[in-house]
Coordinates of N, CA and C in Angstrom, one line a residue:
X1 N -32.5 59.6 -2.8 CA -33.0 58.2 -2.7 C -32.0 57.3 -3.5
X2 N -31.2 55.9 -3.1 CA -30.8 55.1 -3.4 C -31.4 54.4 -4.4
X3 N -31.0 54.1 -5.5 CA -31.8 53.0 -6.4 C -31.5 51.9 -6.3
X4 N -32.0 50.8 -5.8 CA -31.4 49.3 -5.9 C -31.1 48.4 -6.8
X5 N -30.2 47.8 -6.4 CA -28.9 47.6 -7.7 C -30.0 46.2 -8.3
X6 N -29.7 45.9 -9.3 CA -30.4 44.5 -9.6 C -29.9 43.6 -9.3
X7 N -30.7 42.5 -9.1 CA -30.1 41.7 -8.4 C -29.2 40.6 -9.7
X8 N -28.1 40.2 -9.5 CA -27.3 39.3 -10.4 C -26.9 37.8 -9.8
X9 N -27.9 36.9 -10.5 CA -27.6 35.3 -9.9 C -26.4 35.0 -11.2
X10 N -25.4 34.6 -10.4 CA -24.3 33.5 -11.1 C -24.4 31.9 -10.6
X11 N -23.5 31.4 -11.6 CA -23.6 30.0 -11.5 C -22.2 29.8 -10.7
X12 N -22.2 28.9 -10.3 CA -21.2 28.3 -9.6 C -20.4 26.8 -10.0
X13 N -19.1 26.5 -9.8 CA -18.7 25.5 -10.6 C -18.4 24.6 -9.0
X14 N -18.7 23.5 -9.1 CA -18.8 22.7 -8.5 C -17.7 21.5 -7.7
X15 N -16.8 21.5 -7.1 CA -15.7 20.6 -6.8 C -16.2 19.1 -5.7
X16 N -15.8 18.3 -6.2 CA -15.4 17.1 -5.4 C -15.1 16.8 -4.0
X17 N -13.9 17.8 -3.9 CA -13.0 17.7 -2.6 C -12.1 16.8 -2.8
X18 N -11.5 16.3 -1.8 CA -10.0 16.0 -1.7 C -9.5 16.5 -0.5
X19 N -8.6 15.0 0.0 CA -7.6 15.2 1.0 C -6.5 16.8 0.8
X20 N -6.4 17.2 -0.4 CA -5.3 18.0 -0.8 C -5.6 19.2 -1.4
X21 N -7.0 19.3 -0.7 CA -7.7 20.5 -1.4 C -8.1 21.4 -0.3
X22 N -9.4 22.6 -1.1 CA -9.9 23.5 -0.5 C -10.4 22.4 0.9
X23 N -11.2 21.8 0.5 CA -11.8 21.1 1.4 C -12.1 19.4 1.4
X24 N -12.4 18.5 2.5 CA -12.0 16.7 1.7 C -13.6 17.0 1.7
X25 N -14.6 18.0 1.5 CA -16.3 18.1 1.2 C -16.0 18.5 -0.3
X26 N -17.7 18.5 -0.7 CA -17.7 19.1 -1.5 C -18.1 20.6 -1.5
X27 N -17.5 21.2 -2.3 CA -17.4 22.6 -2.1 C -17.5 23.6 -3.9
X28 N -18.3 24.5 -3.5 CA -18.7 25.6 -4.7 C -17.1 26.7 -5.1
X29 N -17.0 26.7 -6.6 CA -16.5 27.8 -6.5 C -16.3 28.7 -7.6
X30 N -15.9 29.8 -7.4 CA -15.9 31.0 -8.5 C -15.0 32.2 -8.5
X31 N -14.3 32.0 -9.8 CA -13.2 33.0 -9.7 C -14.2 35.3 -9.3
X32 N -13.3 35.4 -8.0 CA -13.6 36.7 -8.1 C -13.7 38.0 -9.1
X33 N -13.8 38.0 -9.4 CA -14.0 38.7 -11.0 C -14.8 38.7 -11.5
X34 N -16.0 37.4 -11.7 CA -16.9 37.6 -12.1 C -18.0 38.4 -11.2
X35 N -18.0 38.5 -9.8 CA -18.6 39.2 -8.9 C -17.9 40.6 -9.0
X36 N -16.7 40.7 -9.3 CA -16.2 42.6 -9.0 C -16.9 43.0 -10.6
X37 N -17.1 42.2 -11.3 CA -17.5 43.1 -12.7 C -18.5 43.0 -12.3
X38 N -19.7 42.5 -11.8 CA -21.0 42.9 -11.6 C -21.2 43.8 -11.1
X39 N -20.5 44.0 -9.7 CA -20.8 44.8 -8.6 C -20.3 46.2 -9.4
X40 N -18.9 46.5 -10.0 CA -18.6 47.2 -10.3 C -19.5 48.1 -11.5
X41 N -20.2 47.1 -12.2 CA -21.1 47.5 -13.3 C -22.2 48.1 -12.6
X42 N -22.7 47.9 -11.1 CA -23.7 48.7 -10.4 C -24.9 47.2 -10.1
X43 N -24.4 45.9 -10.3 CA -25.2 44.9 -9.9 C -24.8 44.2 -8.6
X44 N -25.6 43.6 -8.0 CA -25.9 43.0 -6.8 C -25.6 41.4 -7.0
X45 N -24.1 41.1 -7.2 CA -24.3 39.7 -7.1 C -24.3 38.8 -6.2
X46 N -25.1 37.4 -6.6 CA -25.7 36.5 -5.9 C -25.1 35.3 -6.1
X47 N -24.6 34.3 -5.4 CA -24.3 32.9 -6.1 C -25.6 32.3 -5.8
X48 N -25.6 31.5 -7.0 CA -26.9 30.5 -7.3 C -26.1 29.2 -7.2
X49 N -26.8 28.4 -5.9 CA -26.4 27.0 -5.7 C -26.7 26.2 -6.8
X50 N -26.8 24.9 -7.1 CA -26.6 23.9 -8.4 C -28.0 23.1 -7.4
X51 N -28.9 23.9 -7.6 CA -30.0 22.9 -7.2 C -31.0 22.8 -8.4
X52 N -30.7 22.6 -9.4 CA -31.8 22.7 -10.7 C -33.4 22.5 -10.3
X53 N -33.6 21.6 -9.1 CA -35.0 21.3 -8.9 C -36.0 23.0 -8.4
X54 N -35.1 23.5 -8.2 CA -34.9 25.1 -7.1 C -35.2 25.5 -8.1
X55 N -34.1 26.2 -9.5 CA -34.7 27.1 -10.2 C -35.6 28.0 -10.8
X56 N -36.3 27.4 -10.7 CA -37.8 27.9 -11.1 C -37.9 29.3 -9.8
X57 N -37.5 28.9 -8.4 CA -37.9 29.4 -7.5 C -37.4 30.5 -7.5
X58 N -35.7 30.3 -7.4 CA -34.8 31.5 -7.5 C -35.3 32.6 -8.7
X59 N -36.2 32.2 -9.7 CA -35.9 33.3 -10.5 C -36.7 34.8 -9.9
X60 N -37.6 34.0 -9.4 CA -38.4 35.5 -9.2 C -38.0 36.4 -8.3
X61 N -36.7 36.2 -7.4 CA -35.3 37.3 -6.6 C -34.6 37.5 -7.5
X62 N -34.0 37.4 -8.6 CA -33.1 37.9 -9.3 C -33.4 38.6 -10.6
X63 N -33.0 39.5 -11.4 CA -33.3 40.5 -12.2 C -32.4 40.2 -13.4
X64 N -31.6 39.3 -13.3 CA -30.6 39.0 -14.3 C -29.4 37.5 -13.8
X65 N -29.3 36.7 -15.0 CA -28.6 35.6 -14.9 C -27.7 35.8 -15.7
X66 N -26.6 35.3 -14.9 CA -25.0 35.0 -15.6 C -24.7 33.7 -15.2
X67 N -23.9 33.0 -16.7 CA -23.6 31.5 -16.5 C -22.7 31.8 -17.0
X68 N -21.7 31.3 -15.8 CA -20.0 31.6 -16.0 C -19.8 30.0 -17.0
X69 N -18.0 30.6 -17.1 CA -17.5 29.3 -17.7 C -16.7 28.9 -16.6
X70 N -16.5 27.5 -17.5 CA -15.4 26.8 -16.6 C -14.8 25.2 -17.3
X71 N -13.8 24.6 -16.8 CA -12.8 23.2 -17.2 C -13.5 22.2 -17.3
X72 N -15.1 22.6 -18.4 CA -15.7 21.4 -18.1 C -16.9 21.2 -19.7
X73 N -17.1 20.3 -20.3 CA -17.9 20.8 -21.4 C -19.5 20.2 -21.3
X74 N -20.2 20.7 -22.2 CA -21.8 20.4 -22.5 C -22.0 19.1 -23.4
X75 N -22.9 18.2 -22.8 CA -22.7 16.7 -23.2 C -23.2 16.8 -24.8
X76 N -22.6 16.2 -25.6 CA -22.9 16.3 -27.0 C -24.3 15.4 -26.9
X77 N -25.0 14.6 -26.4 CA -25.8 13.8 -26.3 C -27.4 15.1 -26.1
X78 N -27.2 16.4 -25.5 CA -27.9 17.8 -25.7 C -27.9 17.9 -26.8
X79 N -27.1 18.2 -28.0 CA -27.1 18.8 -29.2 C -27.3 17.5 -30.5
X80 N -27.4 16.3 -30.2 CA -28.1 15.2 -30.7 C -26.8 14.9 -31.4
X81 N -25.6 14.9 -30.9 CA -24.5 14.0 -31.5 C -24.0 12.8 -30.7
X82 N -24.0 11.5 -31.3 CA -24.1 10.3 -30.8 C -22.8 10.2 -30.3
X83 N -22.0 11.0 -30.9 CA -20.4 10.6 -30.6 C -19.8 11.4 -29.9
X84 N -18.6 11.3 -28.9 CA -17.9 11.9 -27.5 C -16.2 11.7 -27.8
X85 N -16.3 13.2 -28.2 CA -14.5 12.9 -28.6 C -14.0 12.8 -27.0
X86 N -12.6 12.3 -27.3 CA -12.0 12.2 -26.1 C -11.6 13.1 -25.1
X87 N -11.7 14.1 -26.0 CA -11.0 15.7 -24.8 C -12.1 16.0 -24.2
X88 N -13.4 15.4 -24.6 CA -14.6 15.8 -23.7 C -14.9 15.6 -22.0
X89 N -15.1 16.3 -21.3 CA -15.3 16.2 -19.8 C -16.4 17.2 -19.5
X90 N -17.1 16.0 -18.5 CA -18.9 16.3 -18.2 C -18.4 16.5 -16.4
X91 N -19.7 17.8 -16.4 CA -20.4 17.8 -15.2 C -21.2 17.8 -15.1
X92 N -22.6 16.6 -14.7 CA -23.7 16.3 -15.5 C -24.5 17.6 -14.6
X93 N -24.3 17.2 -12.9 CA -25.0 18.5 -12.3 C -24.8 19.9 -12.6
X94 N -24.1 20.7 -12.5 CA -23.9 21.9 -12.9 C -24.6 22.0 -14.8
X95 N -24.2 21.5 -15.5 CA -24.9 21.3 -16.7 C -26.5 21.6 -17.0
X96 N -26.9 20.1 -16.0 CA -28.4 20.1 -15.6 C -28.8 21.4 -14.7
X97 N -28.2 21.9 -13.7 CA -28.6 22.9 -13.3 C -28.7 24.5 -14.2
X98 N -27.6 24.4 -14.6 CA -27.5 25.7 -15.8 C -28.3 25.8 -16.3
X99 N -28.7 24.7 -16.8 CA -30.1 24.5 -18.1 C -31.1 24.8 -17.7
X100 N -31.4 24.1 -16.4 CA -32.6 24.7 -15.7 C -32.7 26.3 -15.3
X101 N -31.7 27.0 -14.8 CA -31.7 28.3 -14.5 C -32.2 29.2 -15.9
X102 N -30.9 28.7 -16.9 CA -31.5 29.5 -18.4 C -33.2 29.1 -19.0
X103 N -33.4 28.0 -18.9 CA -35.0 27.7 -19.4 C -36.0 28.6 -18.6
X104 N -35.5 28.9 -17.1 CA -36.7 29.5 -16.7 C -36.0 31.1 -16.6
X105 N -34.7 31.5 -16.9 CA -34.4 32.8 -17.5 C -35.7 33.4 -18.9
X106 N -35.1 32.2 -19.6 CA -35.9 32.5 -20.9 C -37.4 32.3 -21.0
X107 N -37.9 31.8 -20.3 CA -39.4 31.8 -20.4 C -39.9 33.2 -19.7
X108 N -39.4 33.6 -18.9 CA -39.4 34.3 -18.2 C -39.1 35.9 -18.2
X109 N -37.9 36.0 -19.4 CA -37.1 36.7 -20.4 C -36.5 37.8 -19.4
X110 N -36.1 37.0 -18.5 CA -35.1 37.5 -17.7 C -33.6 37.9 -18.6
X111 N -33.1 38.7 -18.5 CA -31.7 39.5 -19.1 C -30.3 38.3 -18.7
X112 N -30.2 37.5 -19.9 CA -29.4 36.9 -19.7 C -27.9 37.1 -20.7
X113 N -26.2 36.3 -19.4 CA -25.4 36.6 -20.1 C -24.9 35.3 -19.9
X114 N -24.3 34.9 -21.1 CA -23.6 33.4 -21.3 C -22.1 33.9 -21.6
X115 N -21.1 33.4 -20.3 CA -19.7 33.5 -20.9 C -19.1 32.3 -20.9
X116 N -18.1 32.3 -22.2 CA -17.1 30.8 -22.5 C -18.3 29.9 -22.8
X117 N -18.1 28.9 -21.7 CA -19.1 27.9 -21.7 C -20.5 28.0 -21.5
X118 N -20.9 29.2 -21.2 CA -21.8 29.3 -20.7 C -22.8 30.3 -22.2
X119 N -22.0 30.7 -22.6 CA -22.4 30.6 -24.3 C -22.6 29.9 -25.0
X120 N -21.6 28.5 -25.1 CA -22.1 27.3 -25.2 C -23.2 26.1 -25.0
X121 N -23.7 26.9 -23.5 CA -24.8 26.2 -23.5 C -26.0 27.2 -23.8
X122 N -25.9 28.2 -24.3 CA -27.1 29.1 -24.5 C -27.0 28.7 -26.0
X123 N -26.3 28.7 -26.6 CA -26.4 28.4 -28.2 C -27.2 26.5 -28.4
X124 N -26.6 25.9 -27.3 CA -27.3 24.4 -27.4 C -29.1 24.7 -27.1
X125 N -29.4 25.8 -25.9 CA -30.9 25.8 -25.1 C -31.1 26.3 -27.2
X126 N -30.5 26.8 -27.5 CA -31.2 27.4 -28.9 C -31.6 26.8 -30.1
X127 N -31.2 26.1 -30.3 CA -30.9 25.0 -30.6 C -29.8 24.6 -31.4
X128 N -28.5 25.1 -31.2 CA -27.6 25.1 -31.6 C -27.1 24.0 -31.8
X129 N -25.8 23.6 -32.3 CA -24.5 22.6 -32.1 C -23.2 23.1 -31.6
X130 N -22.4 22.3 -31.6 CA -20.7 22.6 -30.6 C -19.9 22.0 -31.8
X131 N -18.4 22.6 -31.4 CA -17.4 22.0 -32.2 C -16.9 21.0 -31.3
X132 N -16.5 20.2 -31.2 CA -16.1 18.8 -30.0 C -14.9 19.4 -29.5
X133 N -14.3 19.7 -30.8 CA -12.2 20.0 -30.0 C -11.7 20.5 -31.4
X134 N -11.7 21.9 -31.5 CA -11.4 22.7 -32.2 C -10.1 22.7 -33.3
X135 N -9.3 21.8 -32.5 CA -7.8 21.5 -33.3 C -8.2 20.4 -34.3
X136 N -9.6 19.7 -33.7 CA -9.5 18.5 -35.1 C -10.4 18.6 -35.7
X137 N -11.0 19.5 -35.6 CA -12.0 20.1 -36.6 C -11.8 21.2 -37.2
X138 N -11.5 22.1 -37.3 CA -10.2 23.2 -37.5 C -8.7 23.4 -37.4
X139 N -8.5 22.4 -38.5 CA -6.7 22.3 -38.2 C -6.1 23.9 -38.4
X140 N -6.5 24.8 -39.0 CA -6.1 26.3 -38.8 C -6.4 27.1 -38.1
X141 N -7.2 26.6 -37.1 CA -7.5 27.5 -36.4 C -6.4 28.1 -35.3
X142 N -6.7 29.6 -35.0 CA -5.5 30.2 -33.3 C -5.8 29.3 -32.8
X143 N -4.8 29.3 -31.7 CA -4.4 28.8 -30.2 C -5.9 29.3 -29.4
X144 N -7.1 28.4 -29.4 CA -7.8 28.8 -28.7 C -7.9 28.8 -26.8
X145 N -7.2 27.9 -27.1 CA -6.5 27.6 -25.5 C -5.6 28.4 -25.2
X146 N -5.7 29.4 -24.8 CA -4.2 30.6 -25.4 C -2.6 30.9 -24.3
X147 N -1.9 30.5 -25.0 CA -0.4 30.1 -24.0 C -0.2 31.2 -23.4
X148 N -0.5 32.3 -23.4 CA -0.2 33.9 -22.5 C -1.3 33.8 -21.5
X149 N -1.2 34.7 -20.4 CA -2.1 34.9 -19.1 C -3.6 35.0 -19.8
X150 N -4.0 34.3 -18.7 CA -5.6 34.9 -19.2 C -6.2 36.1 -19.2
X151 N -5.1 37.1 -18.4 CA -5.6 38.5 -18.1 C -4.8 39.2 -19.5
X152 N -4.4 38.9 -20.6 CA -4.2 39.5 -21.8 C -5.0 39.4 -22.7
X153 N -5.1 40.0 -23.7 CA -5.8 39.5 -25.0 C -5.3 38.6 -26.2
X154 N -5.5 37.4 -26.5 CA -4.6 36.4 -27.8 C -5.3 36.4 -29.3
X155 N -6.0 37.4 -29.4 CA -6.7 37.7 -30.6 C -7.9 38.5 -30.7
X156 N -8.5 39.2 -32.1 CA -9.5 40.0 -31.8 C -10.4 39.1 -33.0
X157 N -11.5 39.8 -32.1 CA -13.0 39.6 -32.8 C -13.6 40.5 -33.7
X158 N -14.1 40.2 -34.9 CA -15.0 41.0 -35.7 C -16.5 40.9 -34.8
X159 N -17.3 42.0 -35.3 CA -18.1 42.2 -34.5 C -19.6 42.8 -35.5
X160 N -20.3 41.5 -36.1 CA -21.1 41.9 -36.7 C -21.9 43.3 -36.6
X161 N -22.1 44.5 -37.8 CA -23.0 45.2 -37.5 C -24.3 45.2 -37.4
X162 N -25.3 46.3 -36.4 CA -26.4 46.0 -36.6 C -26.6 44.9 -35.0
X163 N -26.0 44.7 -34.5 CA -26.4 43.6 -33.6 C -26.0 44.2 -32.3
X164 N -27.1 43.2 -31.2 CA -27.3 44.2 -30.2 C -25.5 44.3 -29.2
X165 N -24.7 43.5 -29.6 CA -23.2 43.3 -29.3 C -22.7 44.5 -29.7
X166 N -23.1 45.1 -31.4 CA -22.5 46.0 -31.8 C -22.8 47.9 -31.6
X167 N -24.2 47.3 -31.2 CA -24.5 48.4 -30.4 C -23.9 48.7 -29.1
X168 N -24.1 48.0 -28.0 CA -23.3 47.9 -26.8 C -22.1 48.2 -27.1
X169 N -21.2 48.2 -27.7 CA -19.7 48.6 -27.7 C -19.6 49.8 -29.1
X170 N -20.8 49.9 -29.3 CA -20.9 51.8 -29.7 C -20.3 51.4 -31.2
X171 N -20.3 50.4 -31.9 CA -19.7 50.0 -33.5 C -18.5 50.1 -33.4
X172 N -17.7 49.4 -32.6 CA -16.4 49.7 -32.5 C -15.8 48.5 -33.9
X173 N -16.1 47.5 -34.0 CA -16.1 46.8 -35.3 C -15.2 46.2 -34.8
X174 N -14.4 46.0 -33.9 CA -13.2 45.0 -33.6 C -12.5 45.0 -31.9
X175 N -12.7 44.0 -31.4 CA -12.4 43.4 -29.8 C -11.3 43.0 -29.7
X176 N -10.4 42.9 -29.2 CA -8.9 41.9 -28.4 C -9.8 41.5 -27.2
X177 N -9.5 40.2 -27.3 CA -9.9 39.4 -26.4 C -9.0 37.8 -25.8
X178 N -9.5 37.3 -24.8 CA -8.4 36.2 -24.5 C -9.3 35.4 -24.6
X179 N -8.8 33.9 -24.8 CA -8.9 32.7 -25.3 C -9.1 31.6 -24.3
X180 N -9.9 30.9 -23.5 CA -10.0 29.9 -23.5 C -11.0 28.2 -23.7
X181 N -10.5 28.0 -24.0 CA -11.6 26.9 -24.8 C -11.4 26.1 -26.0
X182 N -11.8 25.3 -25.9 CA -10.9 24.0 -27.2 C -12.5 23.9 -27.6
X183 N -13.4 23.9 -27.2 CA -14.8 23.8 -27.9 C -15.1 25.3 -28.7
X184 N -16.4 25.0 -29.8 CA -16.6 26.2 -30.0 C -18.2 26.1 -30.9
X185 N -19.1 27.2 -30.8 CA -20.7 26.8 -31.3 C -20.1 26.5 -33.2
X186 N -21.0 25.8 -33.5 CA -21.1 25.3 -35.0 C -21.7 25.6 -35.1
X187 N -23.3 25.6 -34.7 CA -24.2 26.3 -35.3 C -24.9 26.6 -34.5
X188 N -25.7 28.6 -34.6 CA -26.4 28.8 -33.6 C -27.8 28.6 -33.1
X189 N -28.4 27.9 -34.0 CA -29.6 27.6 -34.1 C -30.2 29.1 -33.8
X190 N -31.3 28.9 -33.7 CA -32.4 30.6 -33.5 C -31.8 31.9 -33.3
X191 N -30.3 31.5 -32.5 CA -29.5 32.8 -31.7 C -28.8 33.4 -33.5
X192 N -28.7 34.9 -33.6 CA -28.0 35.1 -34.2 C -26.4 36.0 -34.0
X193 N -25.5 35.1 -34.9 CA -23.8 35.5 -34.4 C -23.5 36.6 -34.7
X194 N -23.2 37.3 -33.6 CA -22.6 38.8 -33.5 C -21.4 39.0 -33.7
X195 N -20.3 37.9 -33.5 CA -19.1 37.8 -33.3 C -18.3 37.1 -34.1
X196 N -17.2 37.4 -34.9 CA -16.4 35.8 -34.8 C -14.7 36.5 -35.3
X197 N -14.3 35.4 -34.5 CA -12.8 35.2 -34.4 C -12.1 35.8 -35.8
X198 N -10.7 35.4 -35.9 CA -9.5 35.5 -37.4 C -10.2 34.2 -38.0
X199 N -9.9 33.5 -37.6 CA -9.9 31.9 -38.2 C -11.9 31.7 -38.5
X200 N -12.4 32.4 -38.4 CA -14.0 31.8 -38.6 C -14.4 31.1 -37.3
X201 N -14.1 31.3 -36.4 CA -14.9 30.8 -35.1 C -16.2 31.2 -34.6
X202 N -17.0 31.0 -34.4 CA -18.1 31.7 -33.9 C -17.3 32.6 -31.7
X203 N -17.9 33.6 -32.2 CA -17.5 34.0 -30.5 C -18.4 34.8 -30.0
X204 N -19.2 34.8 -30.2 CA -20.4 35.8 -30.0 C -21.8 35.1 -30.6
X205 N -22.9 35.5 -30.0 CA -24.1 34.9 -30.3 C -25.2 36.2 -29.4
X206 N -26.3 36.0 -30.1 CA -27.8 36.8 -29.3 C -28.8 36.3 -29.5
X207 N -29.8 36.5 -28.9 CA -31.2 36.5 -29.8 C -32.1 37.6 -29.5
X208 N -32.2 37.9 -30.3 CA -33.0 39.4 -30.7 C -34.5 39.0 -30.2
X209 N -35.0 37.7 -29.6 CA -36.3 37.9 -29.7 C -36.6 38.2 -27.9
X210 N -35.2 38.1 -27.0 CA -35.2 38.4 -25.7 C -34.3 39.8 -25.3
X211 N -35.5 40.3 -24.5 CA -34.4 41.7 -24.3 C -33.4 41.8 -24.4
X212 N -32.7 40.6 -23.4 CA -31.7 40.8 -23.4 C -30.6 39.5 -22.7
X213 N -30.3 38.8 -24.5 CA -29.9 37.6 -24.3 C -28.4 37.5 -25.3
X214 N -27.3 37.4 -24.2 CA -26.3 37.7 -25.3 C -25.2 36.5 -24.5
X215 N -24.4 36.1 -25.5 CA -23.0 35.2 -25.3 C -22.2 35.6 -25.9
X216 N -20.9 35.4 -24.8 CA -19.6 35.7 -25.3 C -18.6 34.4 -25.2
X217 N -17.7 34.2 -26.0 CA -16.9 33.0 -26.1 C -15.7 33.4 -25.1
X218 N -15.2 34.3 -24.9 CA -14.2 35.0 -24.3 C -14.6 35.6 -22.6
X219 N -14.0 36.0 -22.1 CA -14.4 36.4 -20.7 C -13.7 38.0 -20.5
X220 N -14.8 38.7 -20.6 CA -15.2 39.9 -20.0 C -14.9 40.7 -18.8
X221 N -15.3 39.6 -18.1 CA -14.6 40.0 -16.6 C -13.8 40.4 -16.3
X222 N -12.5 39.7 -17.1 CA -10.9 40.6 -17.0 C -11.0 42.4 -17.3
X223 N -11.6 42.5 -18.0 CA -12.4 43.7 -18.3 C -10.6 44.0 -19.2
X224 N -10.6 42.9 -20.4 CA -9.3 43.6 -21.2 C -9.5 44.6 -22.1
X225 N -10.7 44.4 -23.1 CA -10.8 45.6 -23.9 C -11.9 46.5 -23.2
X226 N -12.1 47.8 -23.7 CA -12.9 48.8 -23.4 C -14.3 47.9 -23.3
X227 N -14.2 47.5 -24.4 CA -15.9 46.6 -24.6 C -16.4 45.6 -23.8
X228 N -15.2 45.2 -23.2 CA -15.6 44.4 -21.8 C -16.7 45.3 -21.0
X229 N -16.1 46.1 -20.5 CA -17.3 46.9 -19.4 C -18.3 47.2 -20.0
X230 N -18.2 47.7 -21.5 CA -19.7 48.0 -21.9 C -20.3 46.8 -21.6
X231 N -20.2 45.2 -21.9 CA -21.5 44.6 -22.0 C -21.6 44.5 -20.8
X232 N -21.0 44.5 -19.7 CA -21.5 44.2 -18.3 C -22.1 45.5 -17.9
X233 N -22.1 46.6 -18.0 CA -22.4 47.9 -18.1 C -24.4 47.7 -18.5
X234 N -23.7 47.2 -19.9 CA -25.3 46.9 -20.6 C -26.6 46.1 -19.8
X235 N -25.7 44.8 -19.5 CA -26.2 43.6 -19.1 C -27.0 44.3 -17.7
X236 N -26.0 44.8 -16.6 CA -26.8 45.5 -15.7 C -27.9 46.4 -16.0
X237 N -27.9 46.8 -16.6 CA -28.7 48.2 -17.1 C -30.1 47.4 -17.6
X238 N -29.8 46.2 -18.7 CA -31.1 45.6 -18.9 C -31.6 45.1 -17.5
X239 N -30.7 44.2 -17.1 CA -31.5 43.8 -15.5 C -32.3 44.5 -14.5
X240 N -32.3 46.0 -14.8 CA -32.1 47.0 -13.9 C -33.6 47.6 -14.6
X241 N -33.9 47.6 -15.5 CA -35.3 47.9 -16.5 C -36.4 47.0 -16.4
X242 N -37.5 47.7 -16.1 CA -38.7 46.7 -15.6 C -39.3 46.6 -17.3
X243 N -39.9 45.2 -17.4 CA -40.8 45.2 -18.9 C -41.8 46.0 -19.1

């Protein structure tokens, strides 16, 4: 007998169009990778349209939510900061829809995975805060925007013990991971950090009070270190488990 794969809704990042583009519509899109690590981890992925009024609906077909990242940040006006540095760039739809998919993830306690930005907005649903733009709030901090391919690793992560991150990757105590993002969580609010950078960054977050609710600051997908596949490995496997 076949067992059926869980079902995996992603998010999708959203384009404009243009005379000089994919399309002069507007048009969805998503780097492949995030779909071969699912599939390859034994999940059935799904793209989830940006219809936030929908989500509620969508959840009860899917067994697990991933909210990708992408070239675009979470409005500080969510995390109750009056002020908007200038490196900041909004997608209000995609944003509003994220939010909507993860609120009814979590009520729901559907197995959720937040990457890059999409950690970012899981630490904000928490009630977390953001760093605006990491260079002027952290003049020491690495090259979080990192000058090498995305498919390398530009630094590694500690890896708090005891946490469901450090279980997943079997206490390995230390990640190589690649970098992109000039934002970064300040504070996790309720989620507690599994992860963090050389420089004190937060790059990791969970909350222990949902099966299975985890963020990574880094992307996985590339599958650079070993511990890439465990959490997609994991993440399927919770999706894959009835309560």
């Amino acid at each position: 007998m076949t067992l059926r794969r869980p079902v995996i809704g992603i998010t999708l990042d959203h384009e404009p169009g243009g005379a000089d583009r994919y399309s002069r519509f507007p048009w969805y899109a998503l780097r492949e990778n995030y779909m071969t690590a699912v599939s390859t981890a034994g999940g059935l992925p799904v793209a989830l349209p940006l219809f936030p009024q929908l989500a509620a609906e969508y959840l009860p077909h899917i067994d697990g939510l991933l909210i990708t990242g992408g070239a675009f940040d979470i409005d500080p006006a969510l995390y109750g900061d009056a002020d908007r540095h200038e490196s900041v760039t909004l997608r209000p739809r995609r944003t509003q829809t994220e939010a909507a998919y993860l609120s009814a993830a979590l009520q729901k306690n559907t197995p959720v995975l937040g990457i890059c930005g999409g950690m970012q907005l899981l630490a904000v649903a928490l009630g977390g805060t953001l760093i605006q733009h990491i260079p002027d709030s952290v003049p020491d901090a690495l090259p979080h925007e990192q000058p090498n391919p995305r498919d390398e690793a530009s630094h590694s992560v500690s890896i708090t013990p005891h946490t469901l991150l450090s279980r997943i990757t079997e206490g390995c105590g230390q990640m190589g991971v690649n970098s992109s993002h000039h934002q970064a969580v300040l504070s996790s609010g309720r989620a507690m950090v599994n992860a963090v950078a050389e420089d004190g960054i937060i790059e990791g977050i969970e909350d222990p009070t949902h099966r299975f609710c985890l963020g990574v600051q880094w992307h996985p997908e590339f599958g650079i270190d070993a511990g890439d596949r465990k959490i997609f490995n994991a993440f399927i496997q919770a999706a894959g488990e009835t309560e």
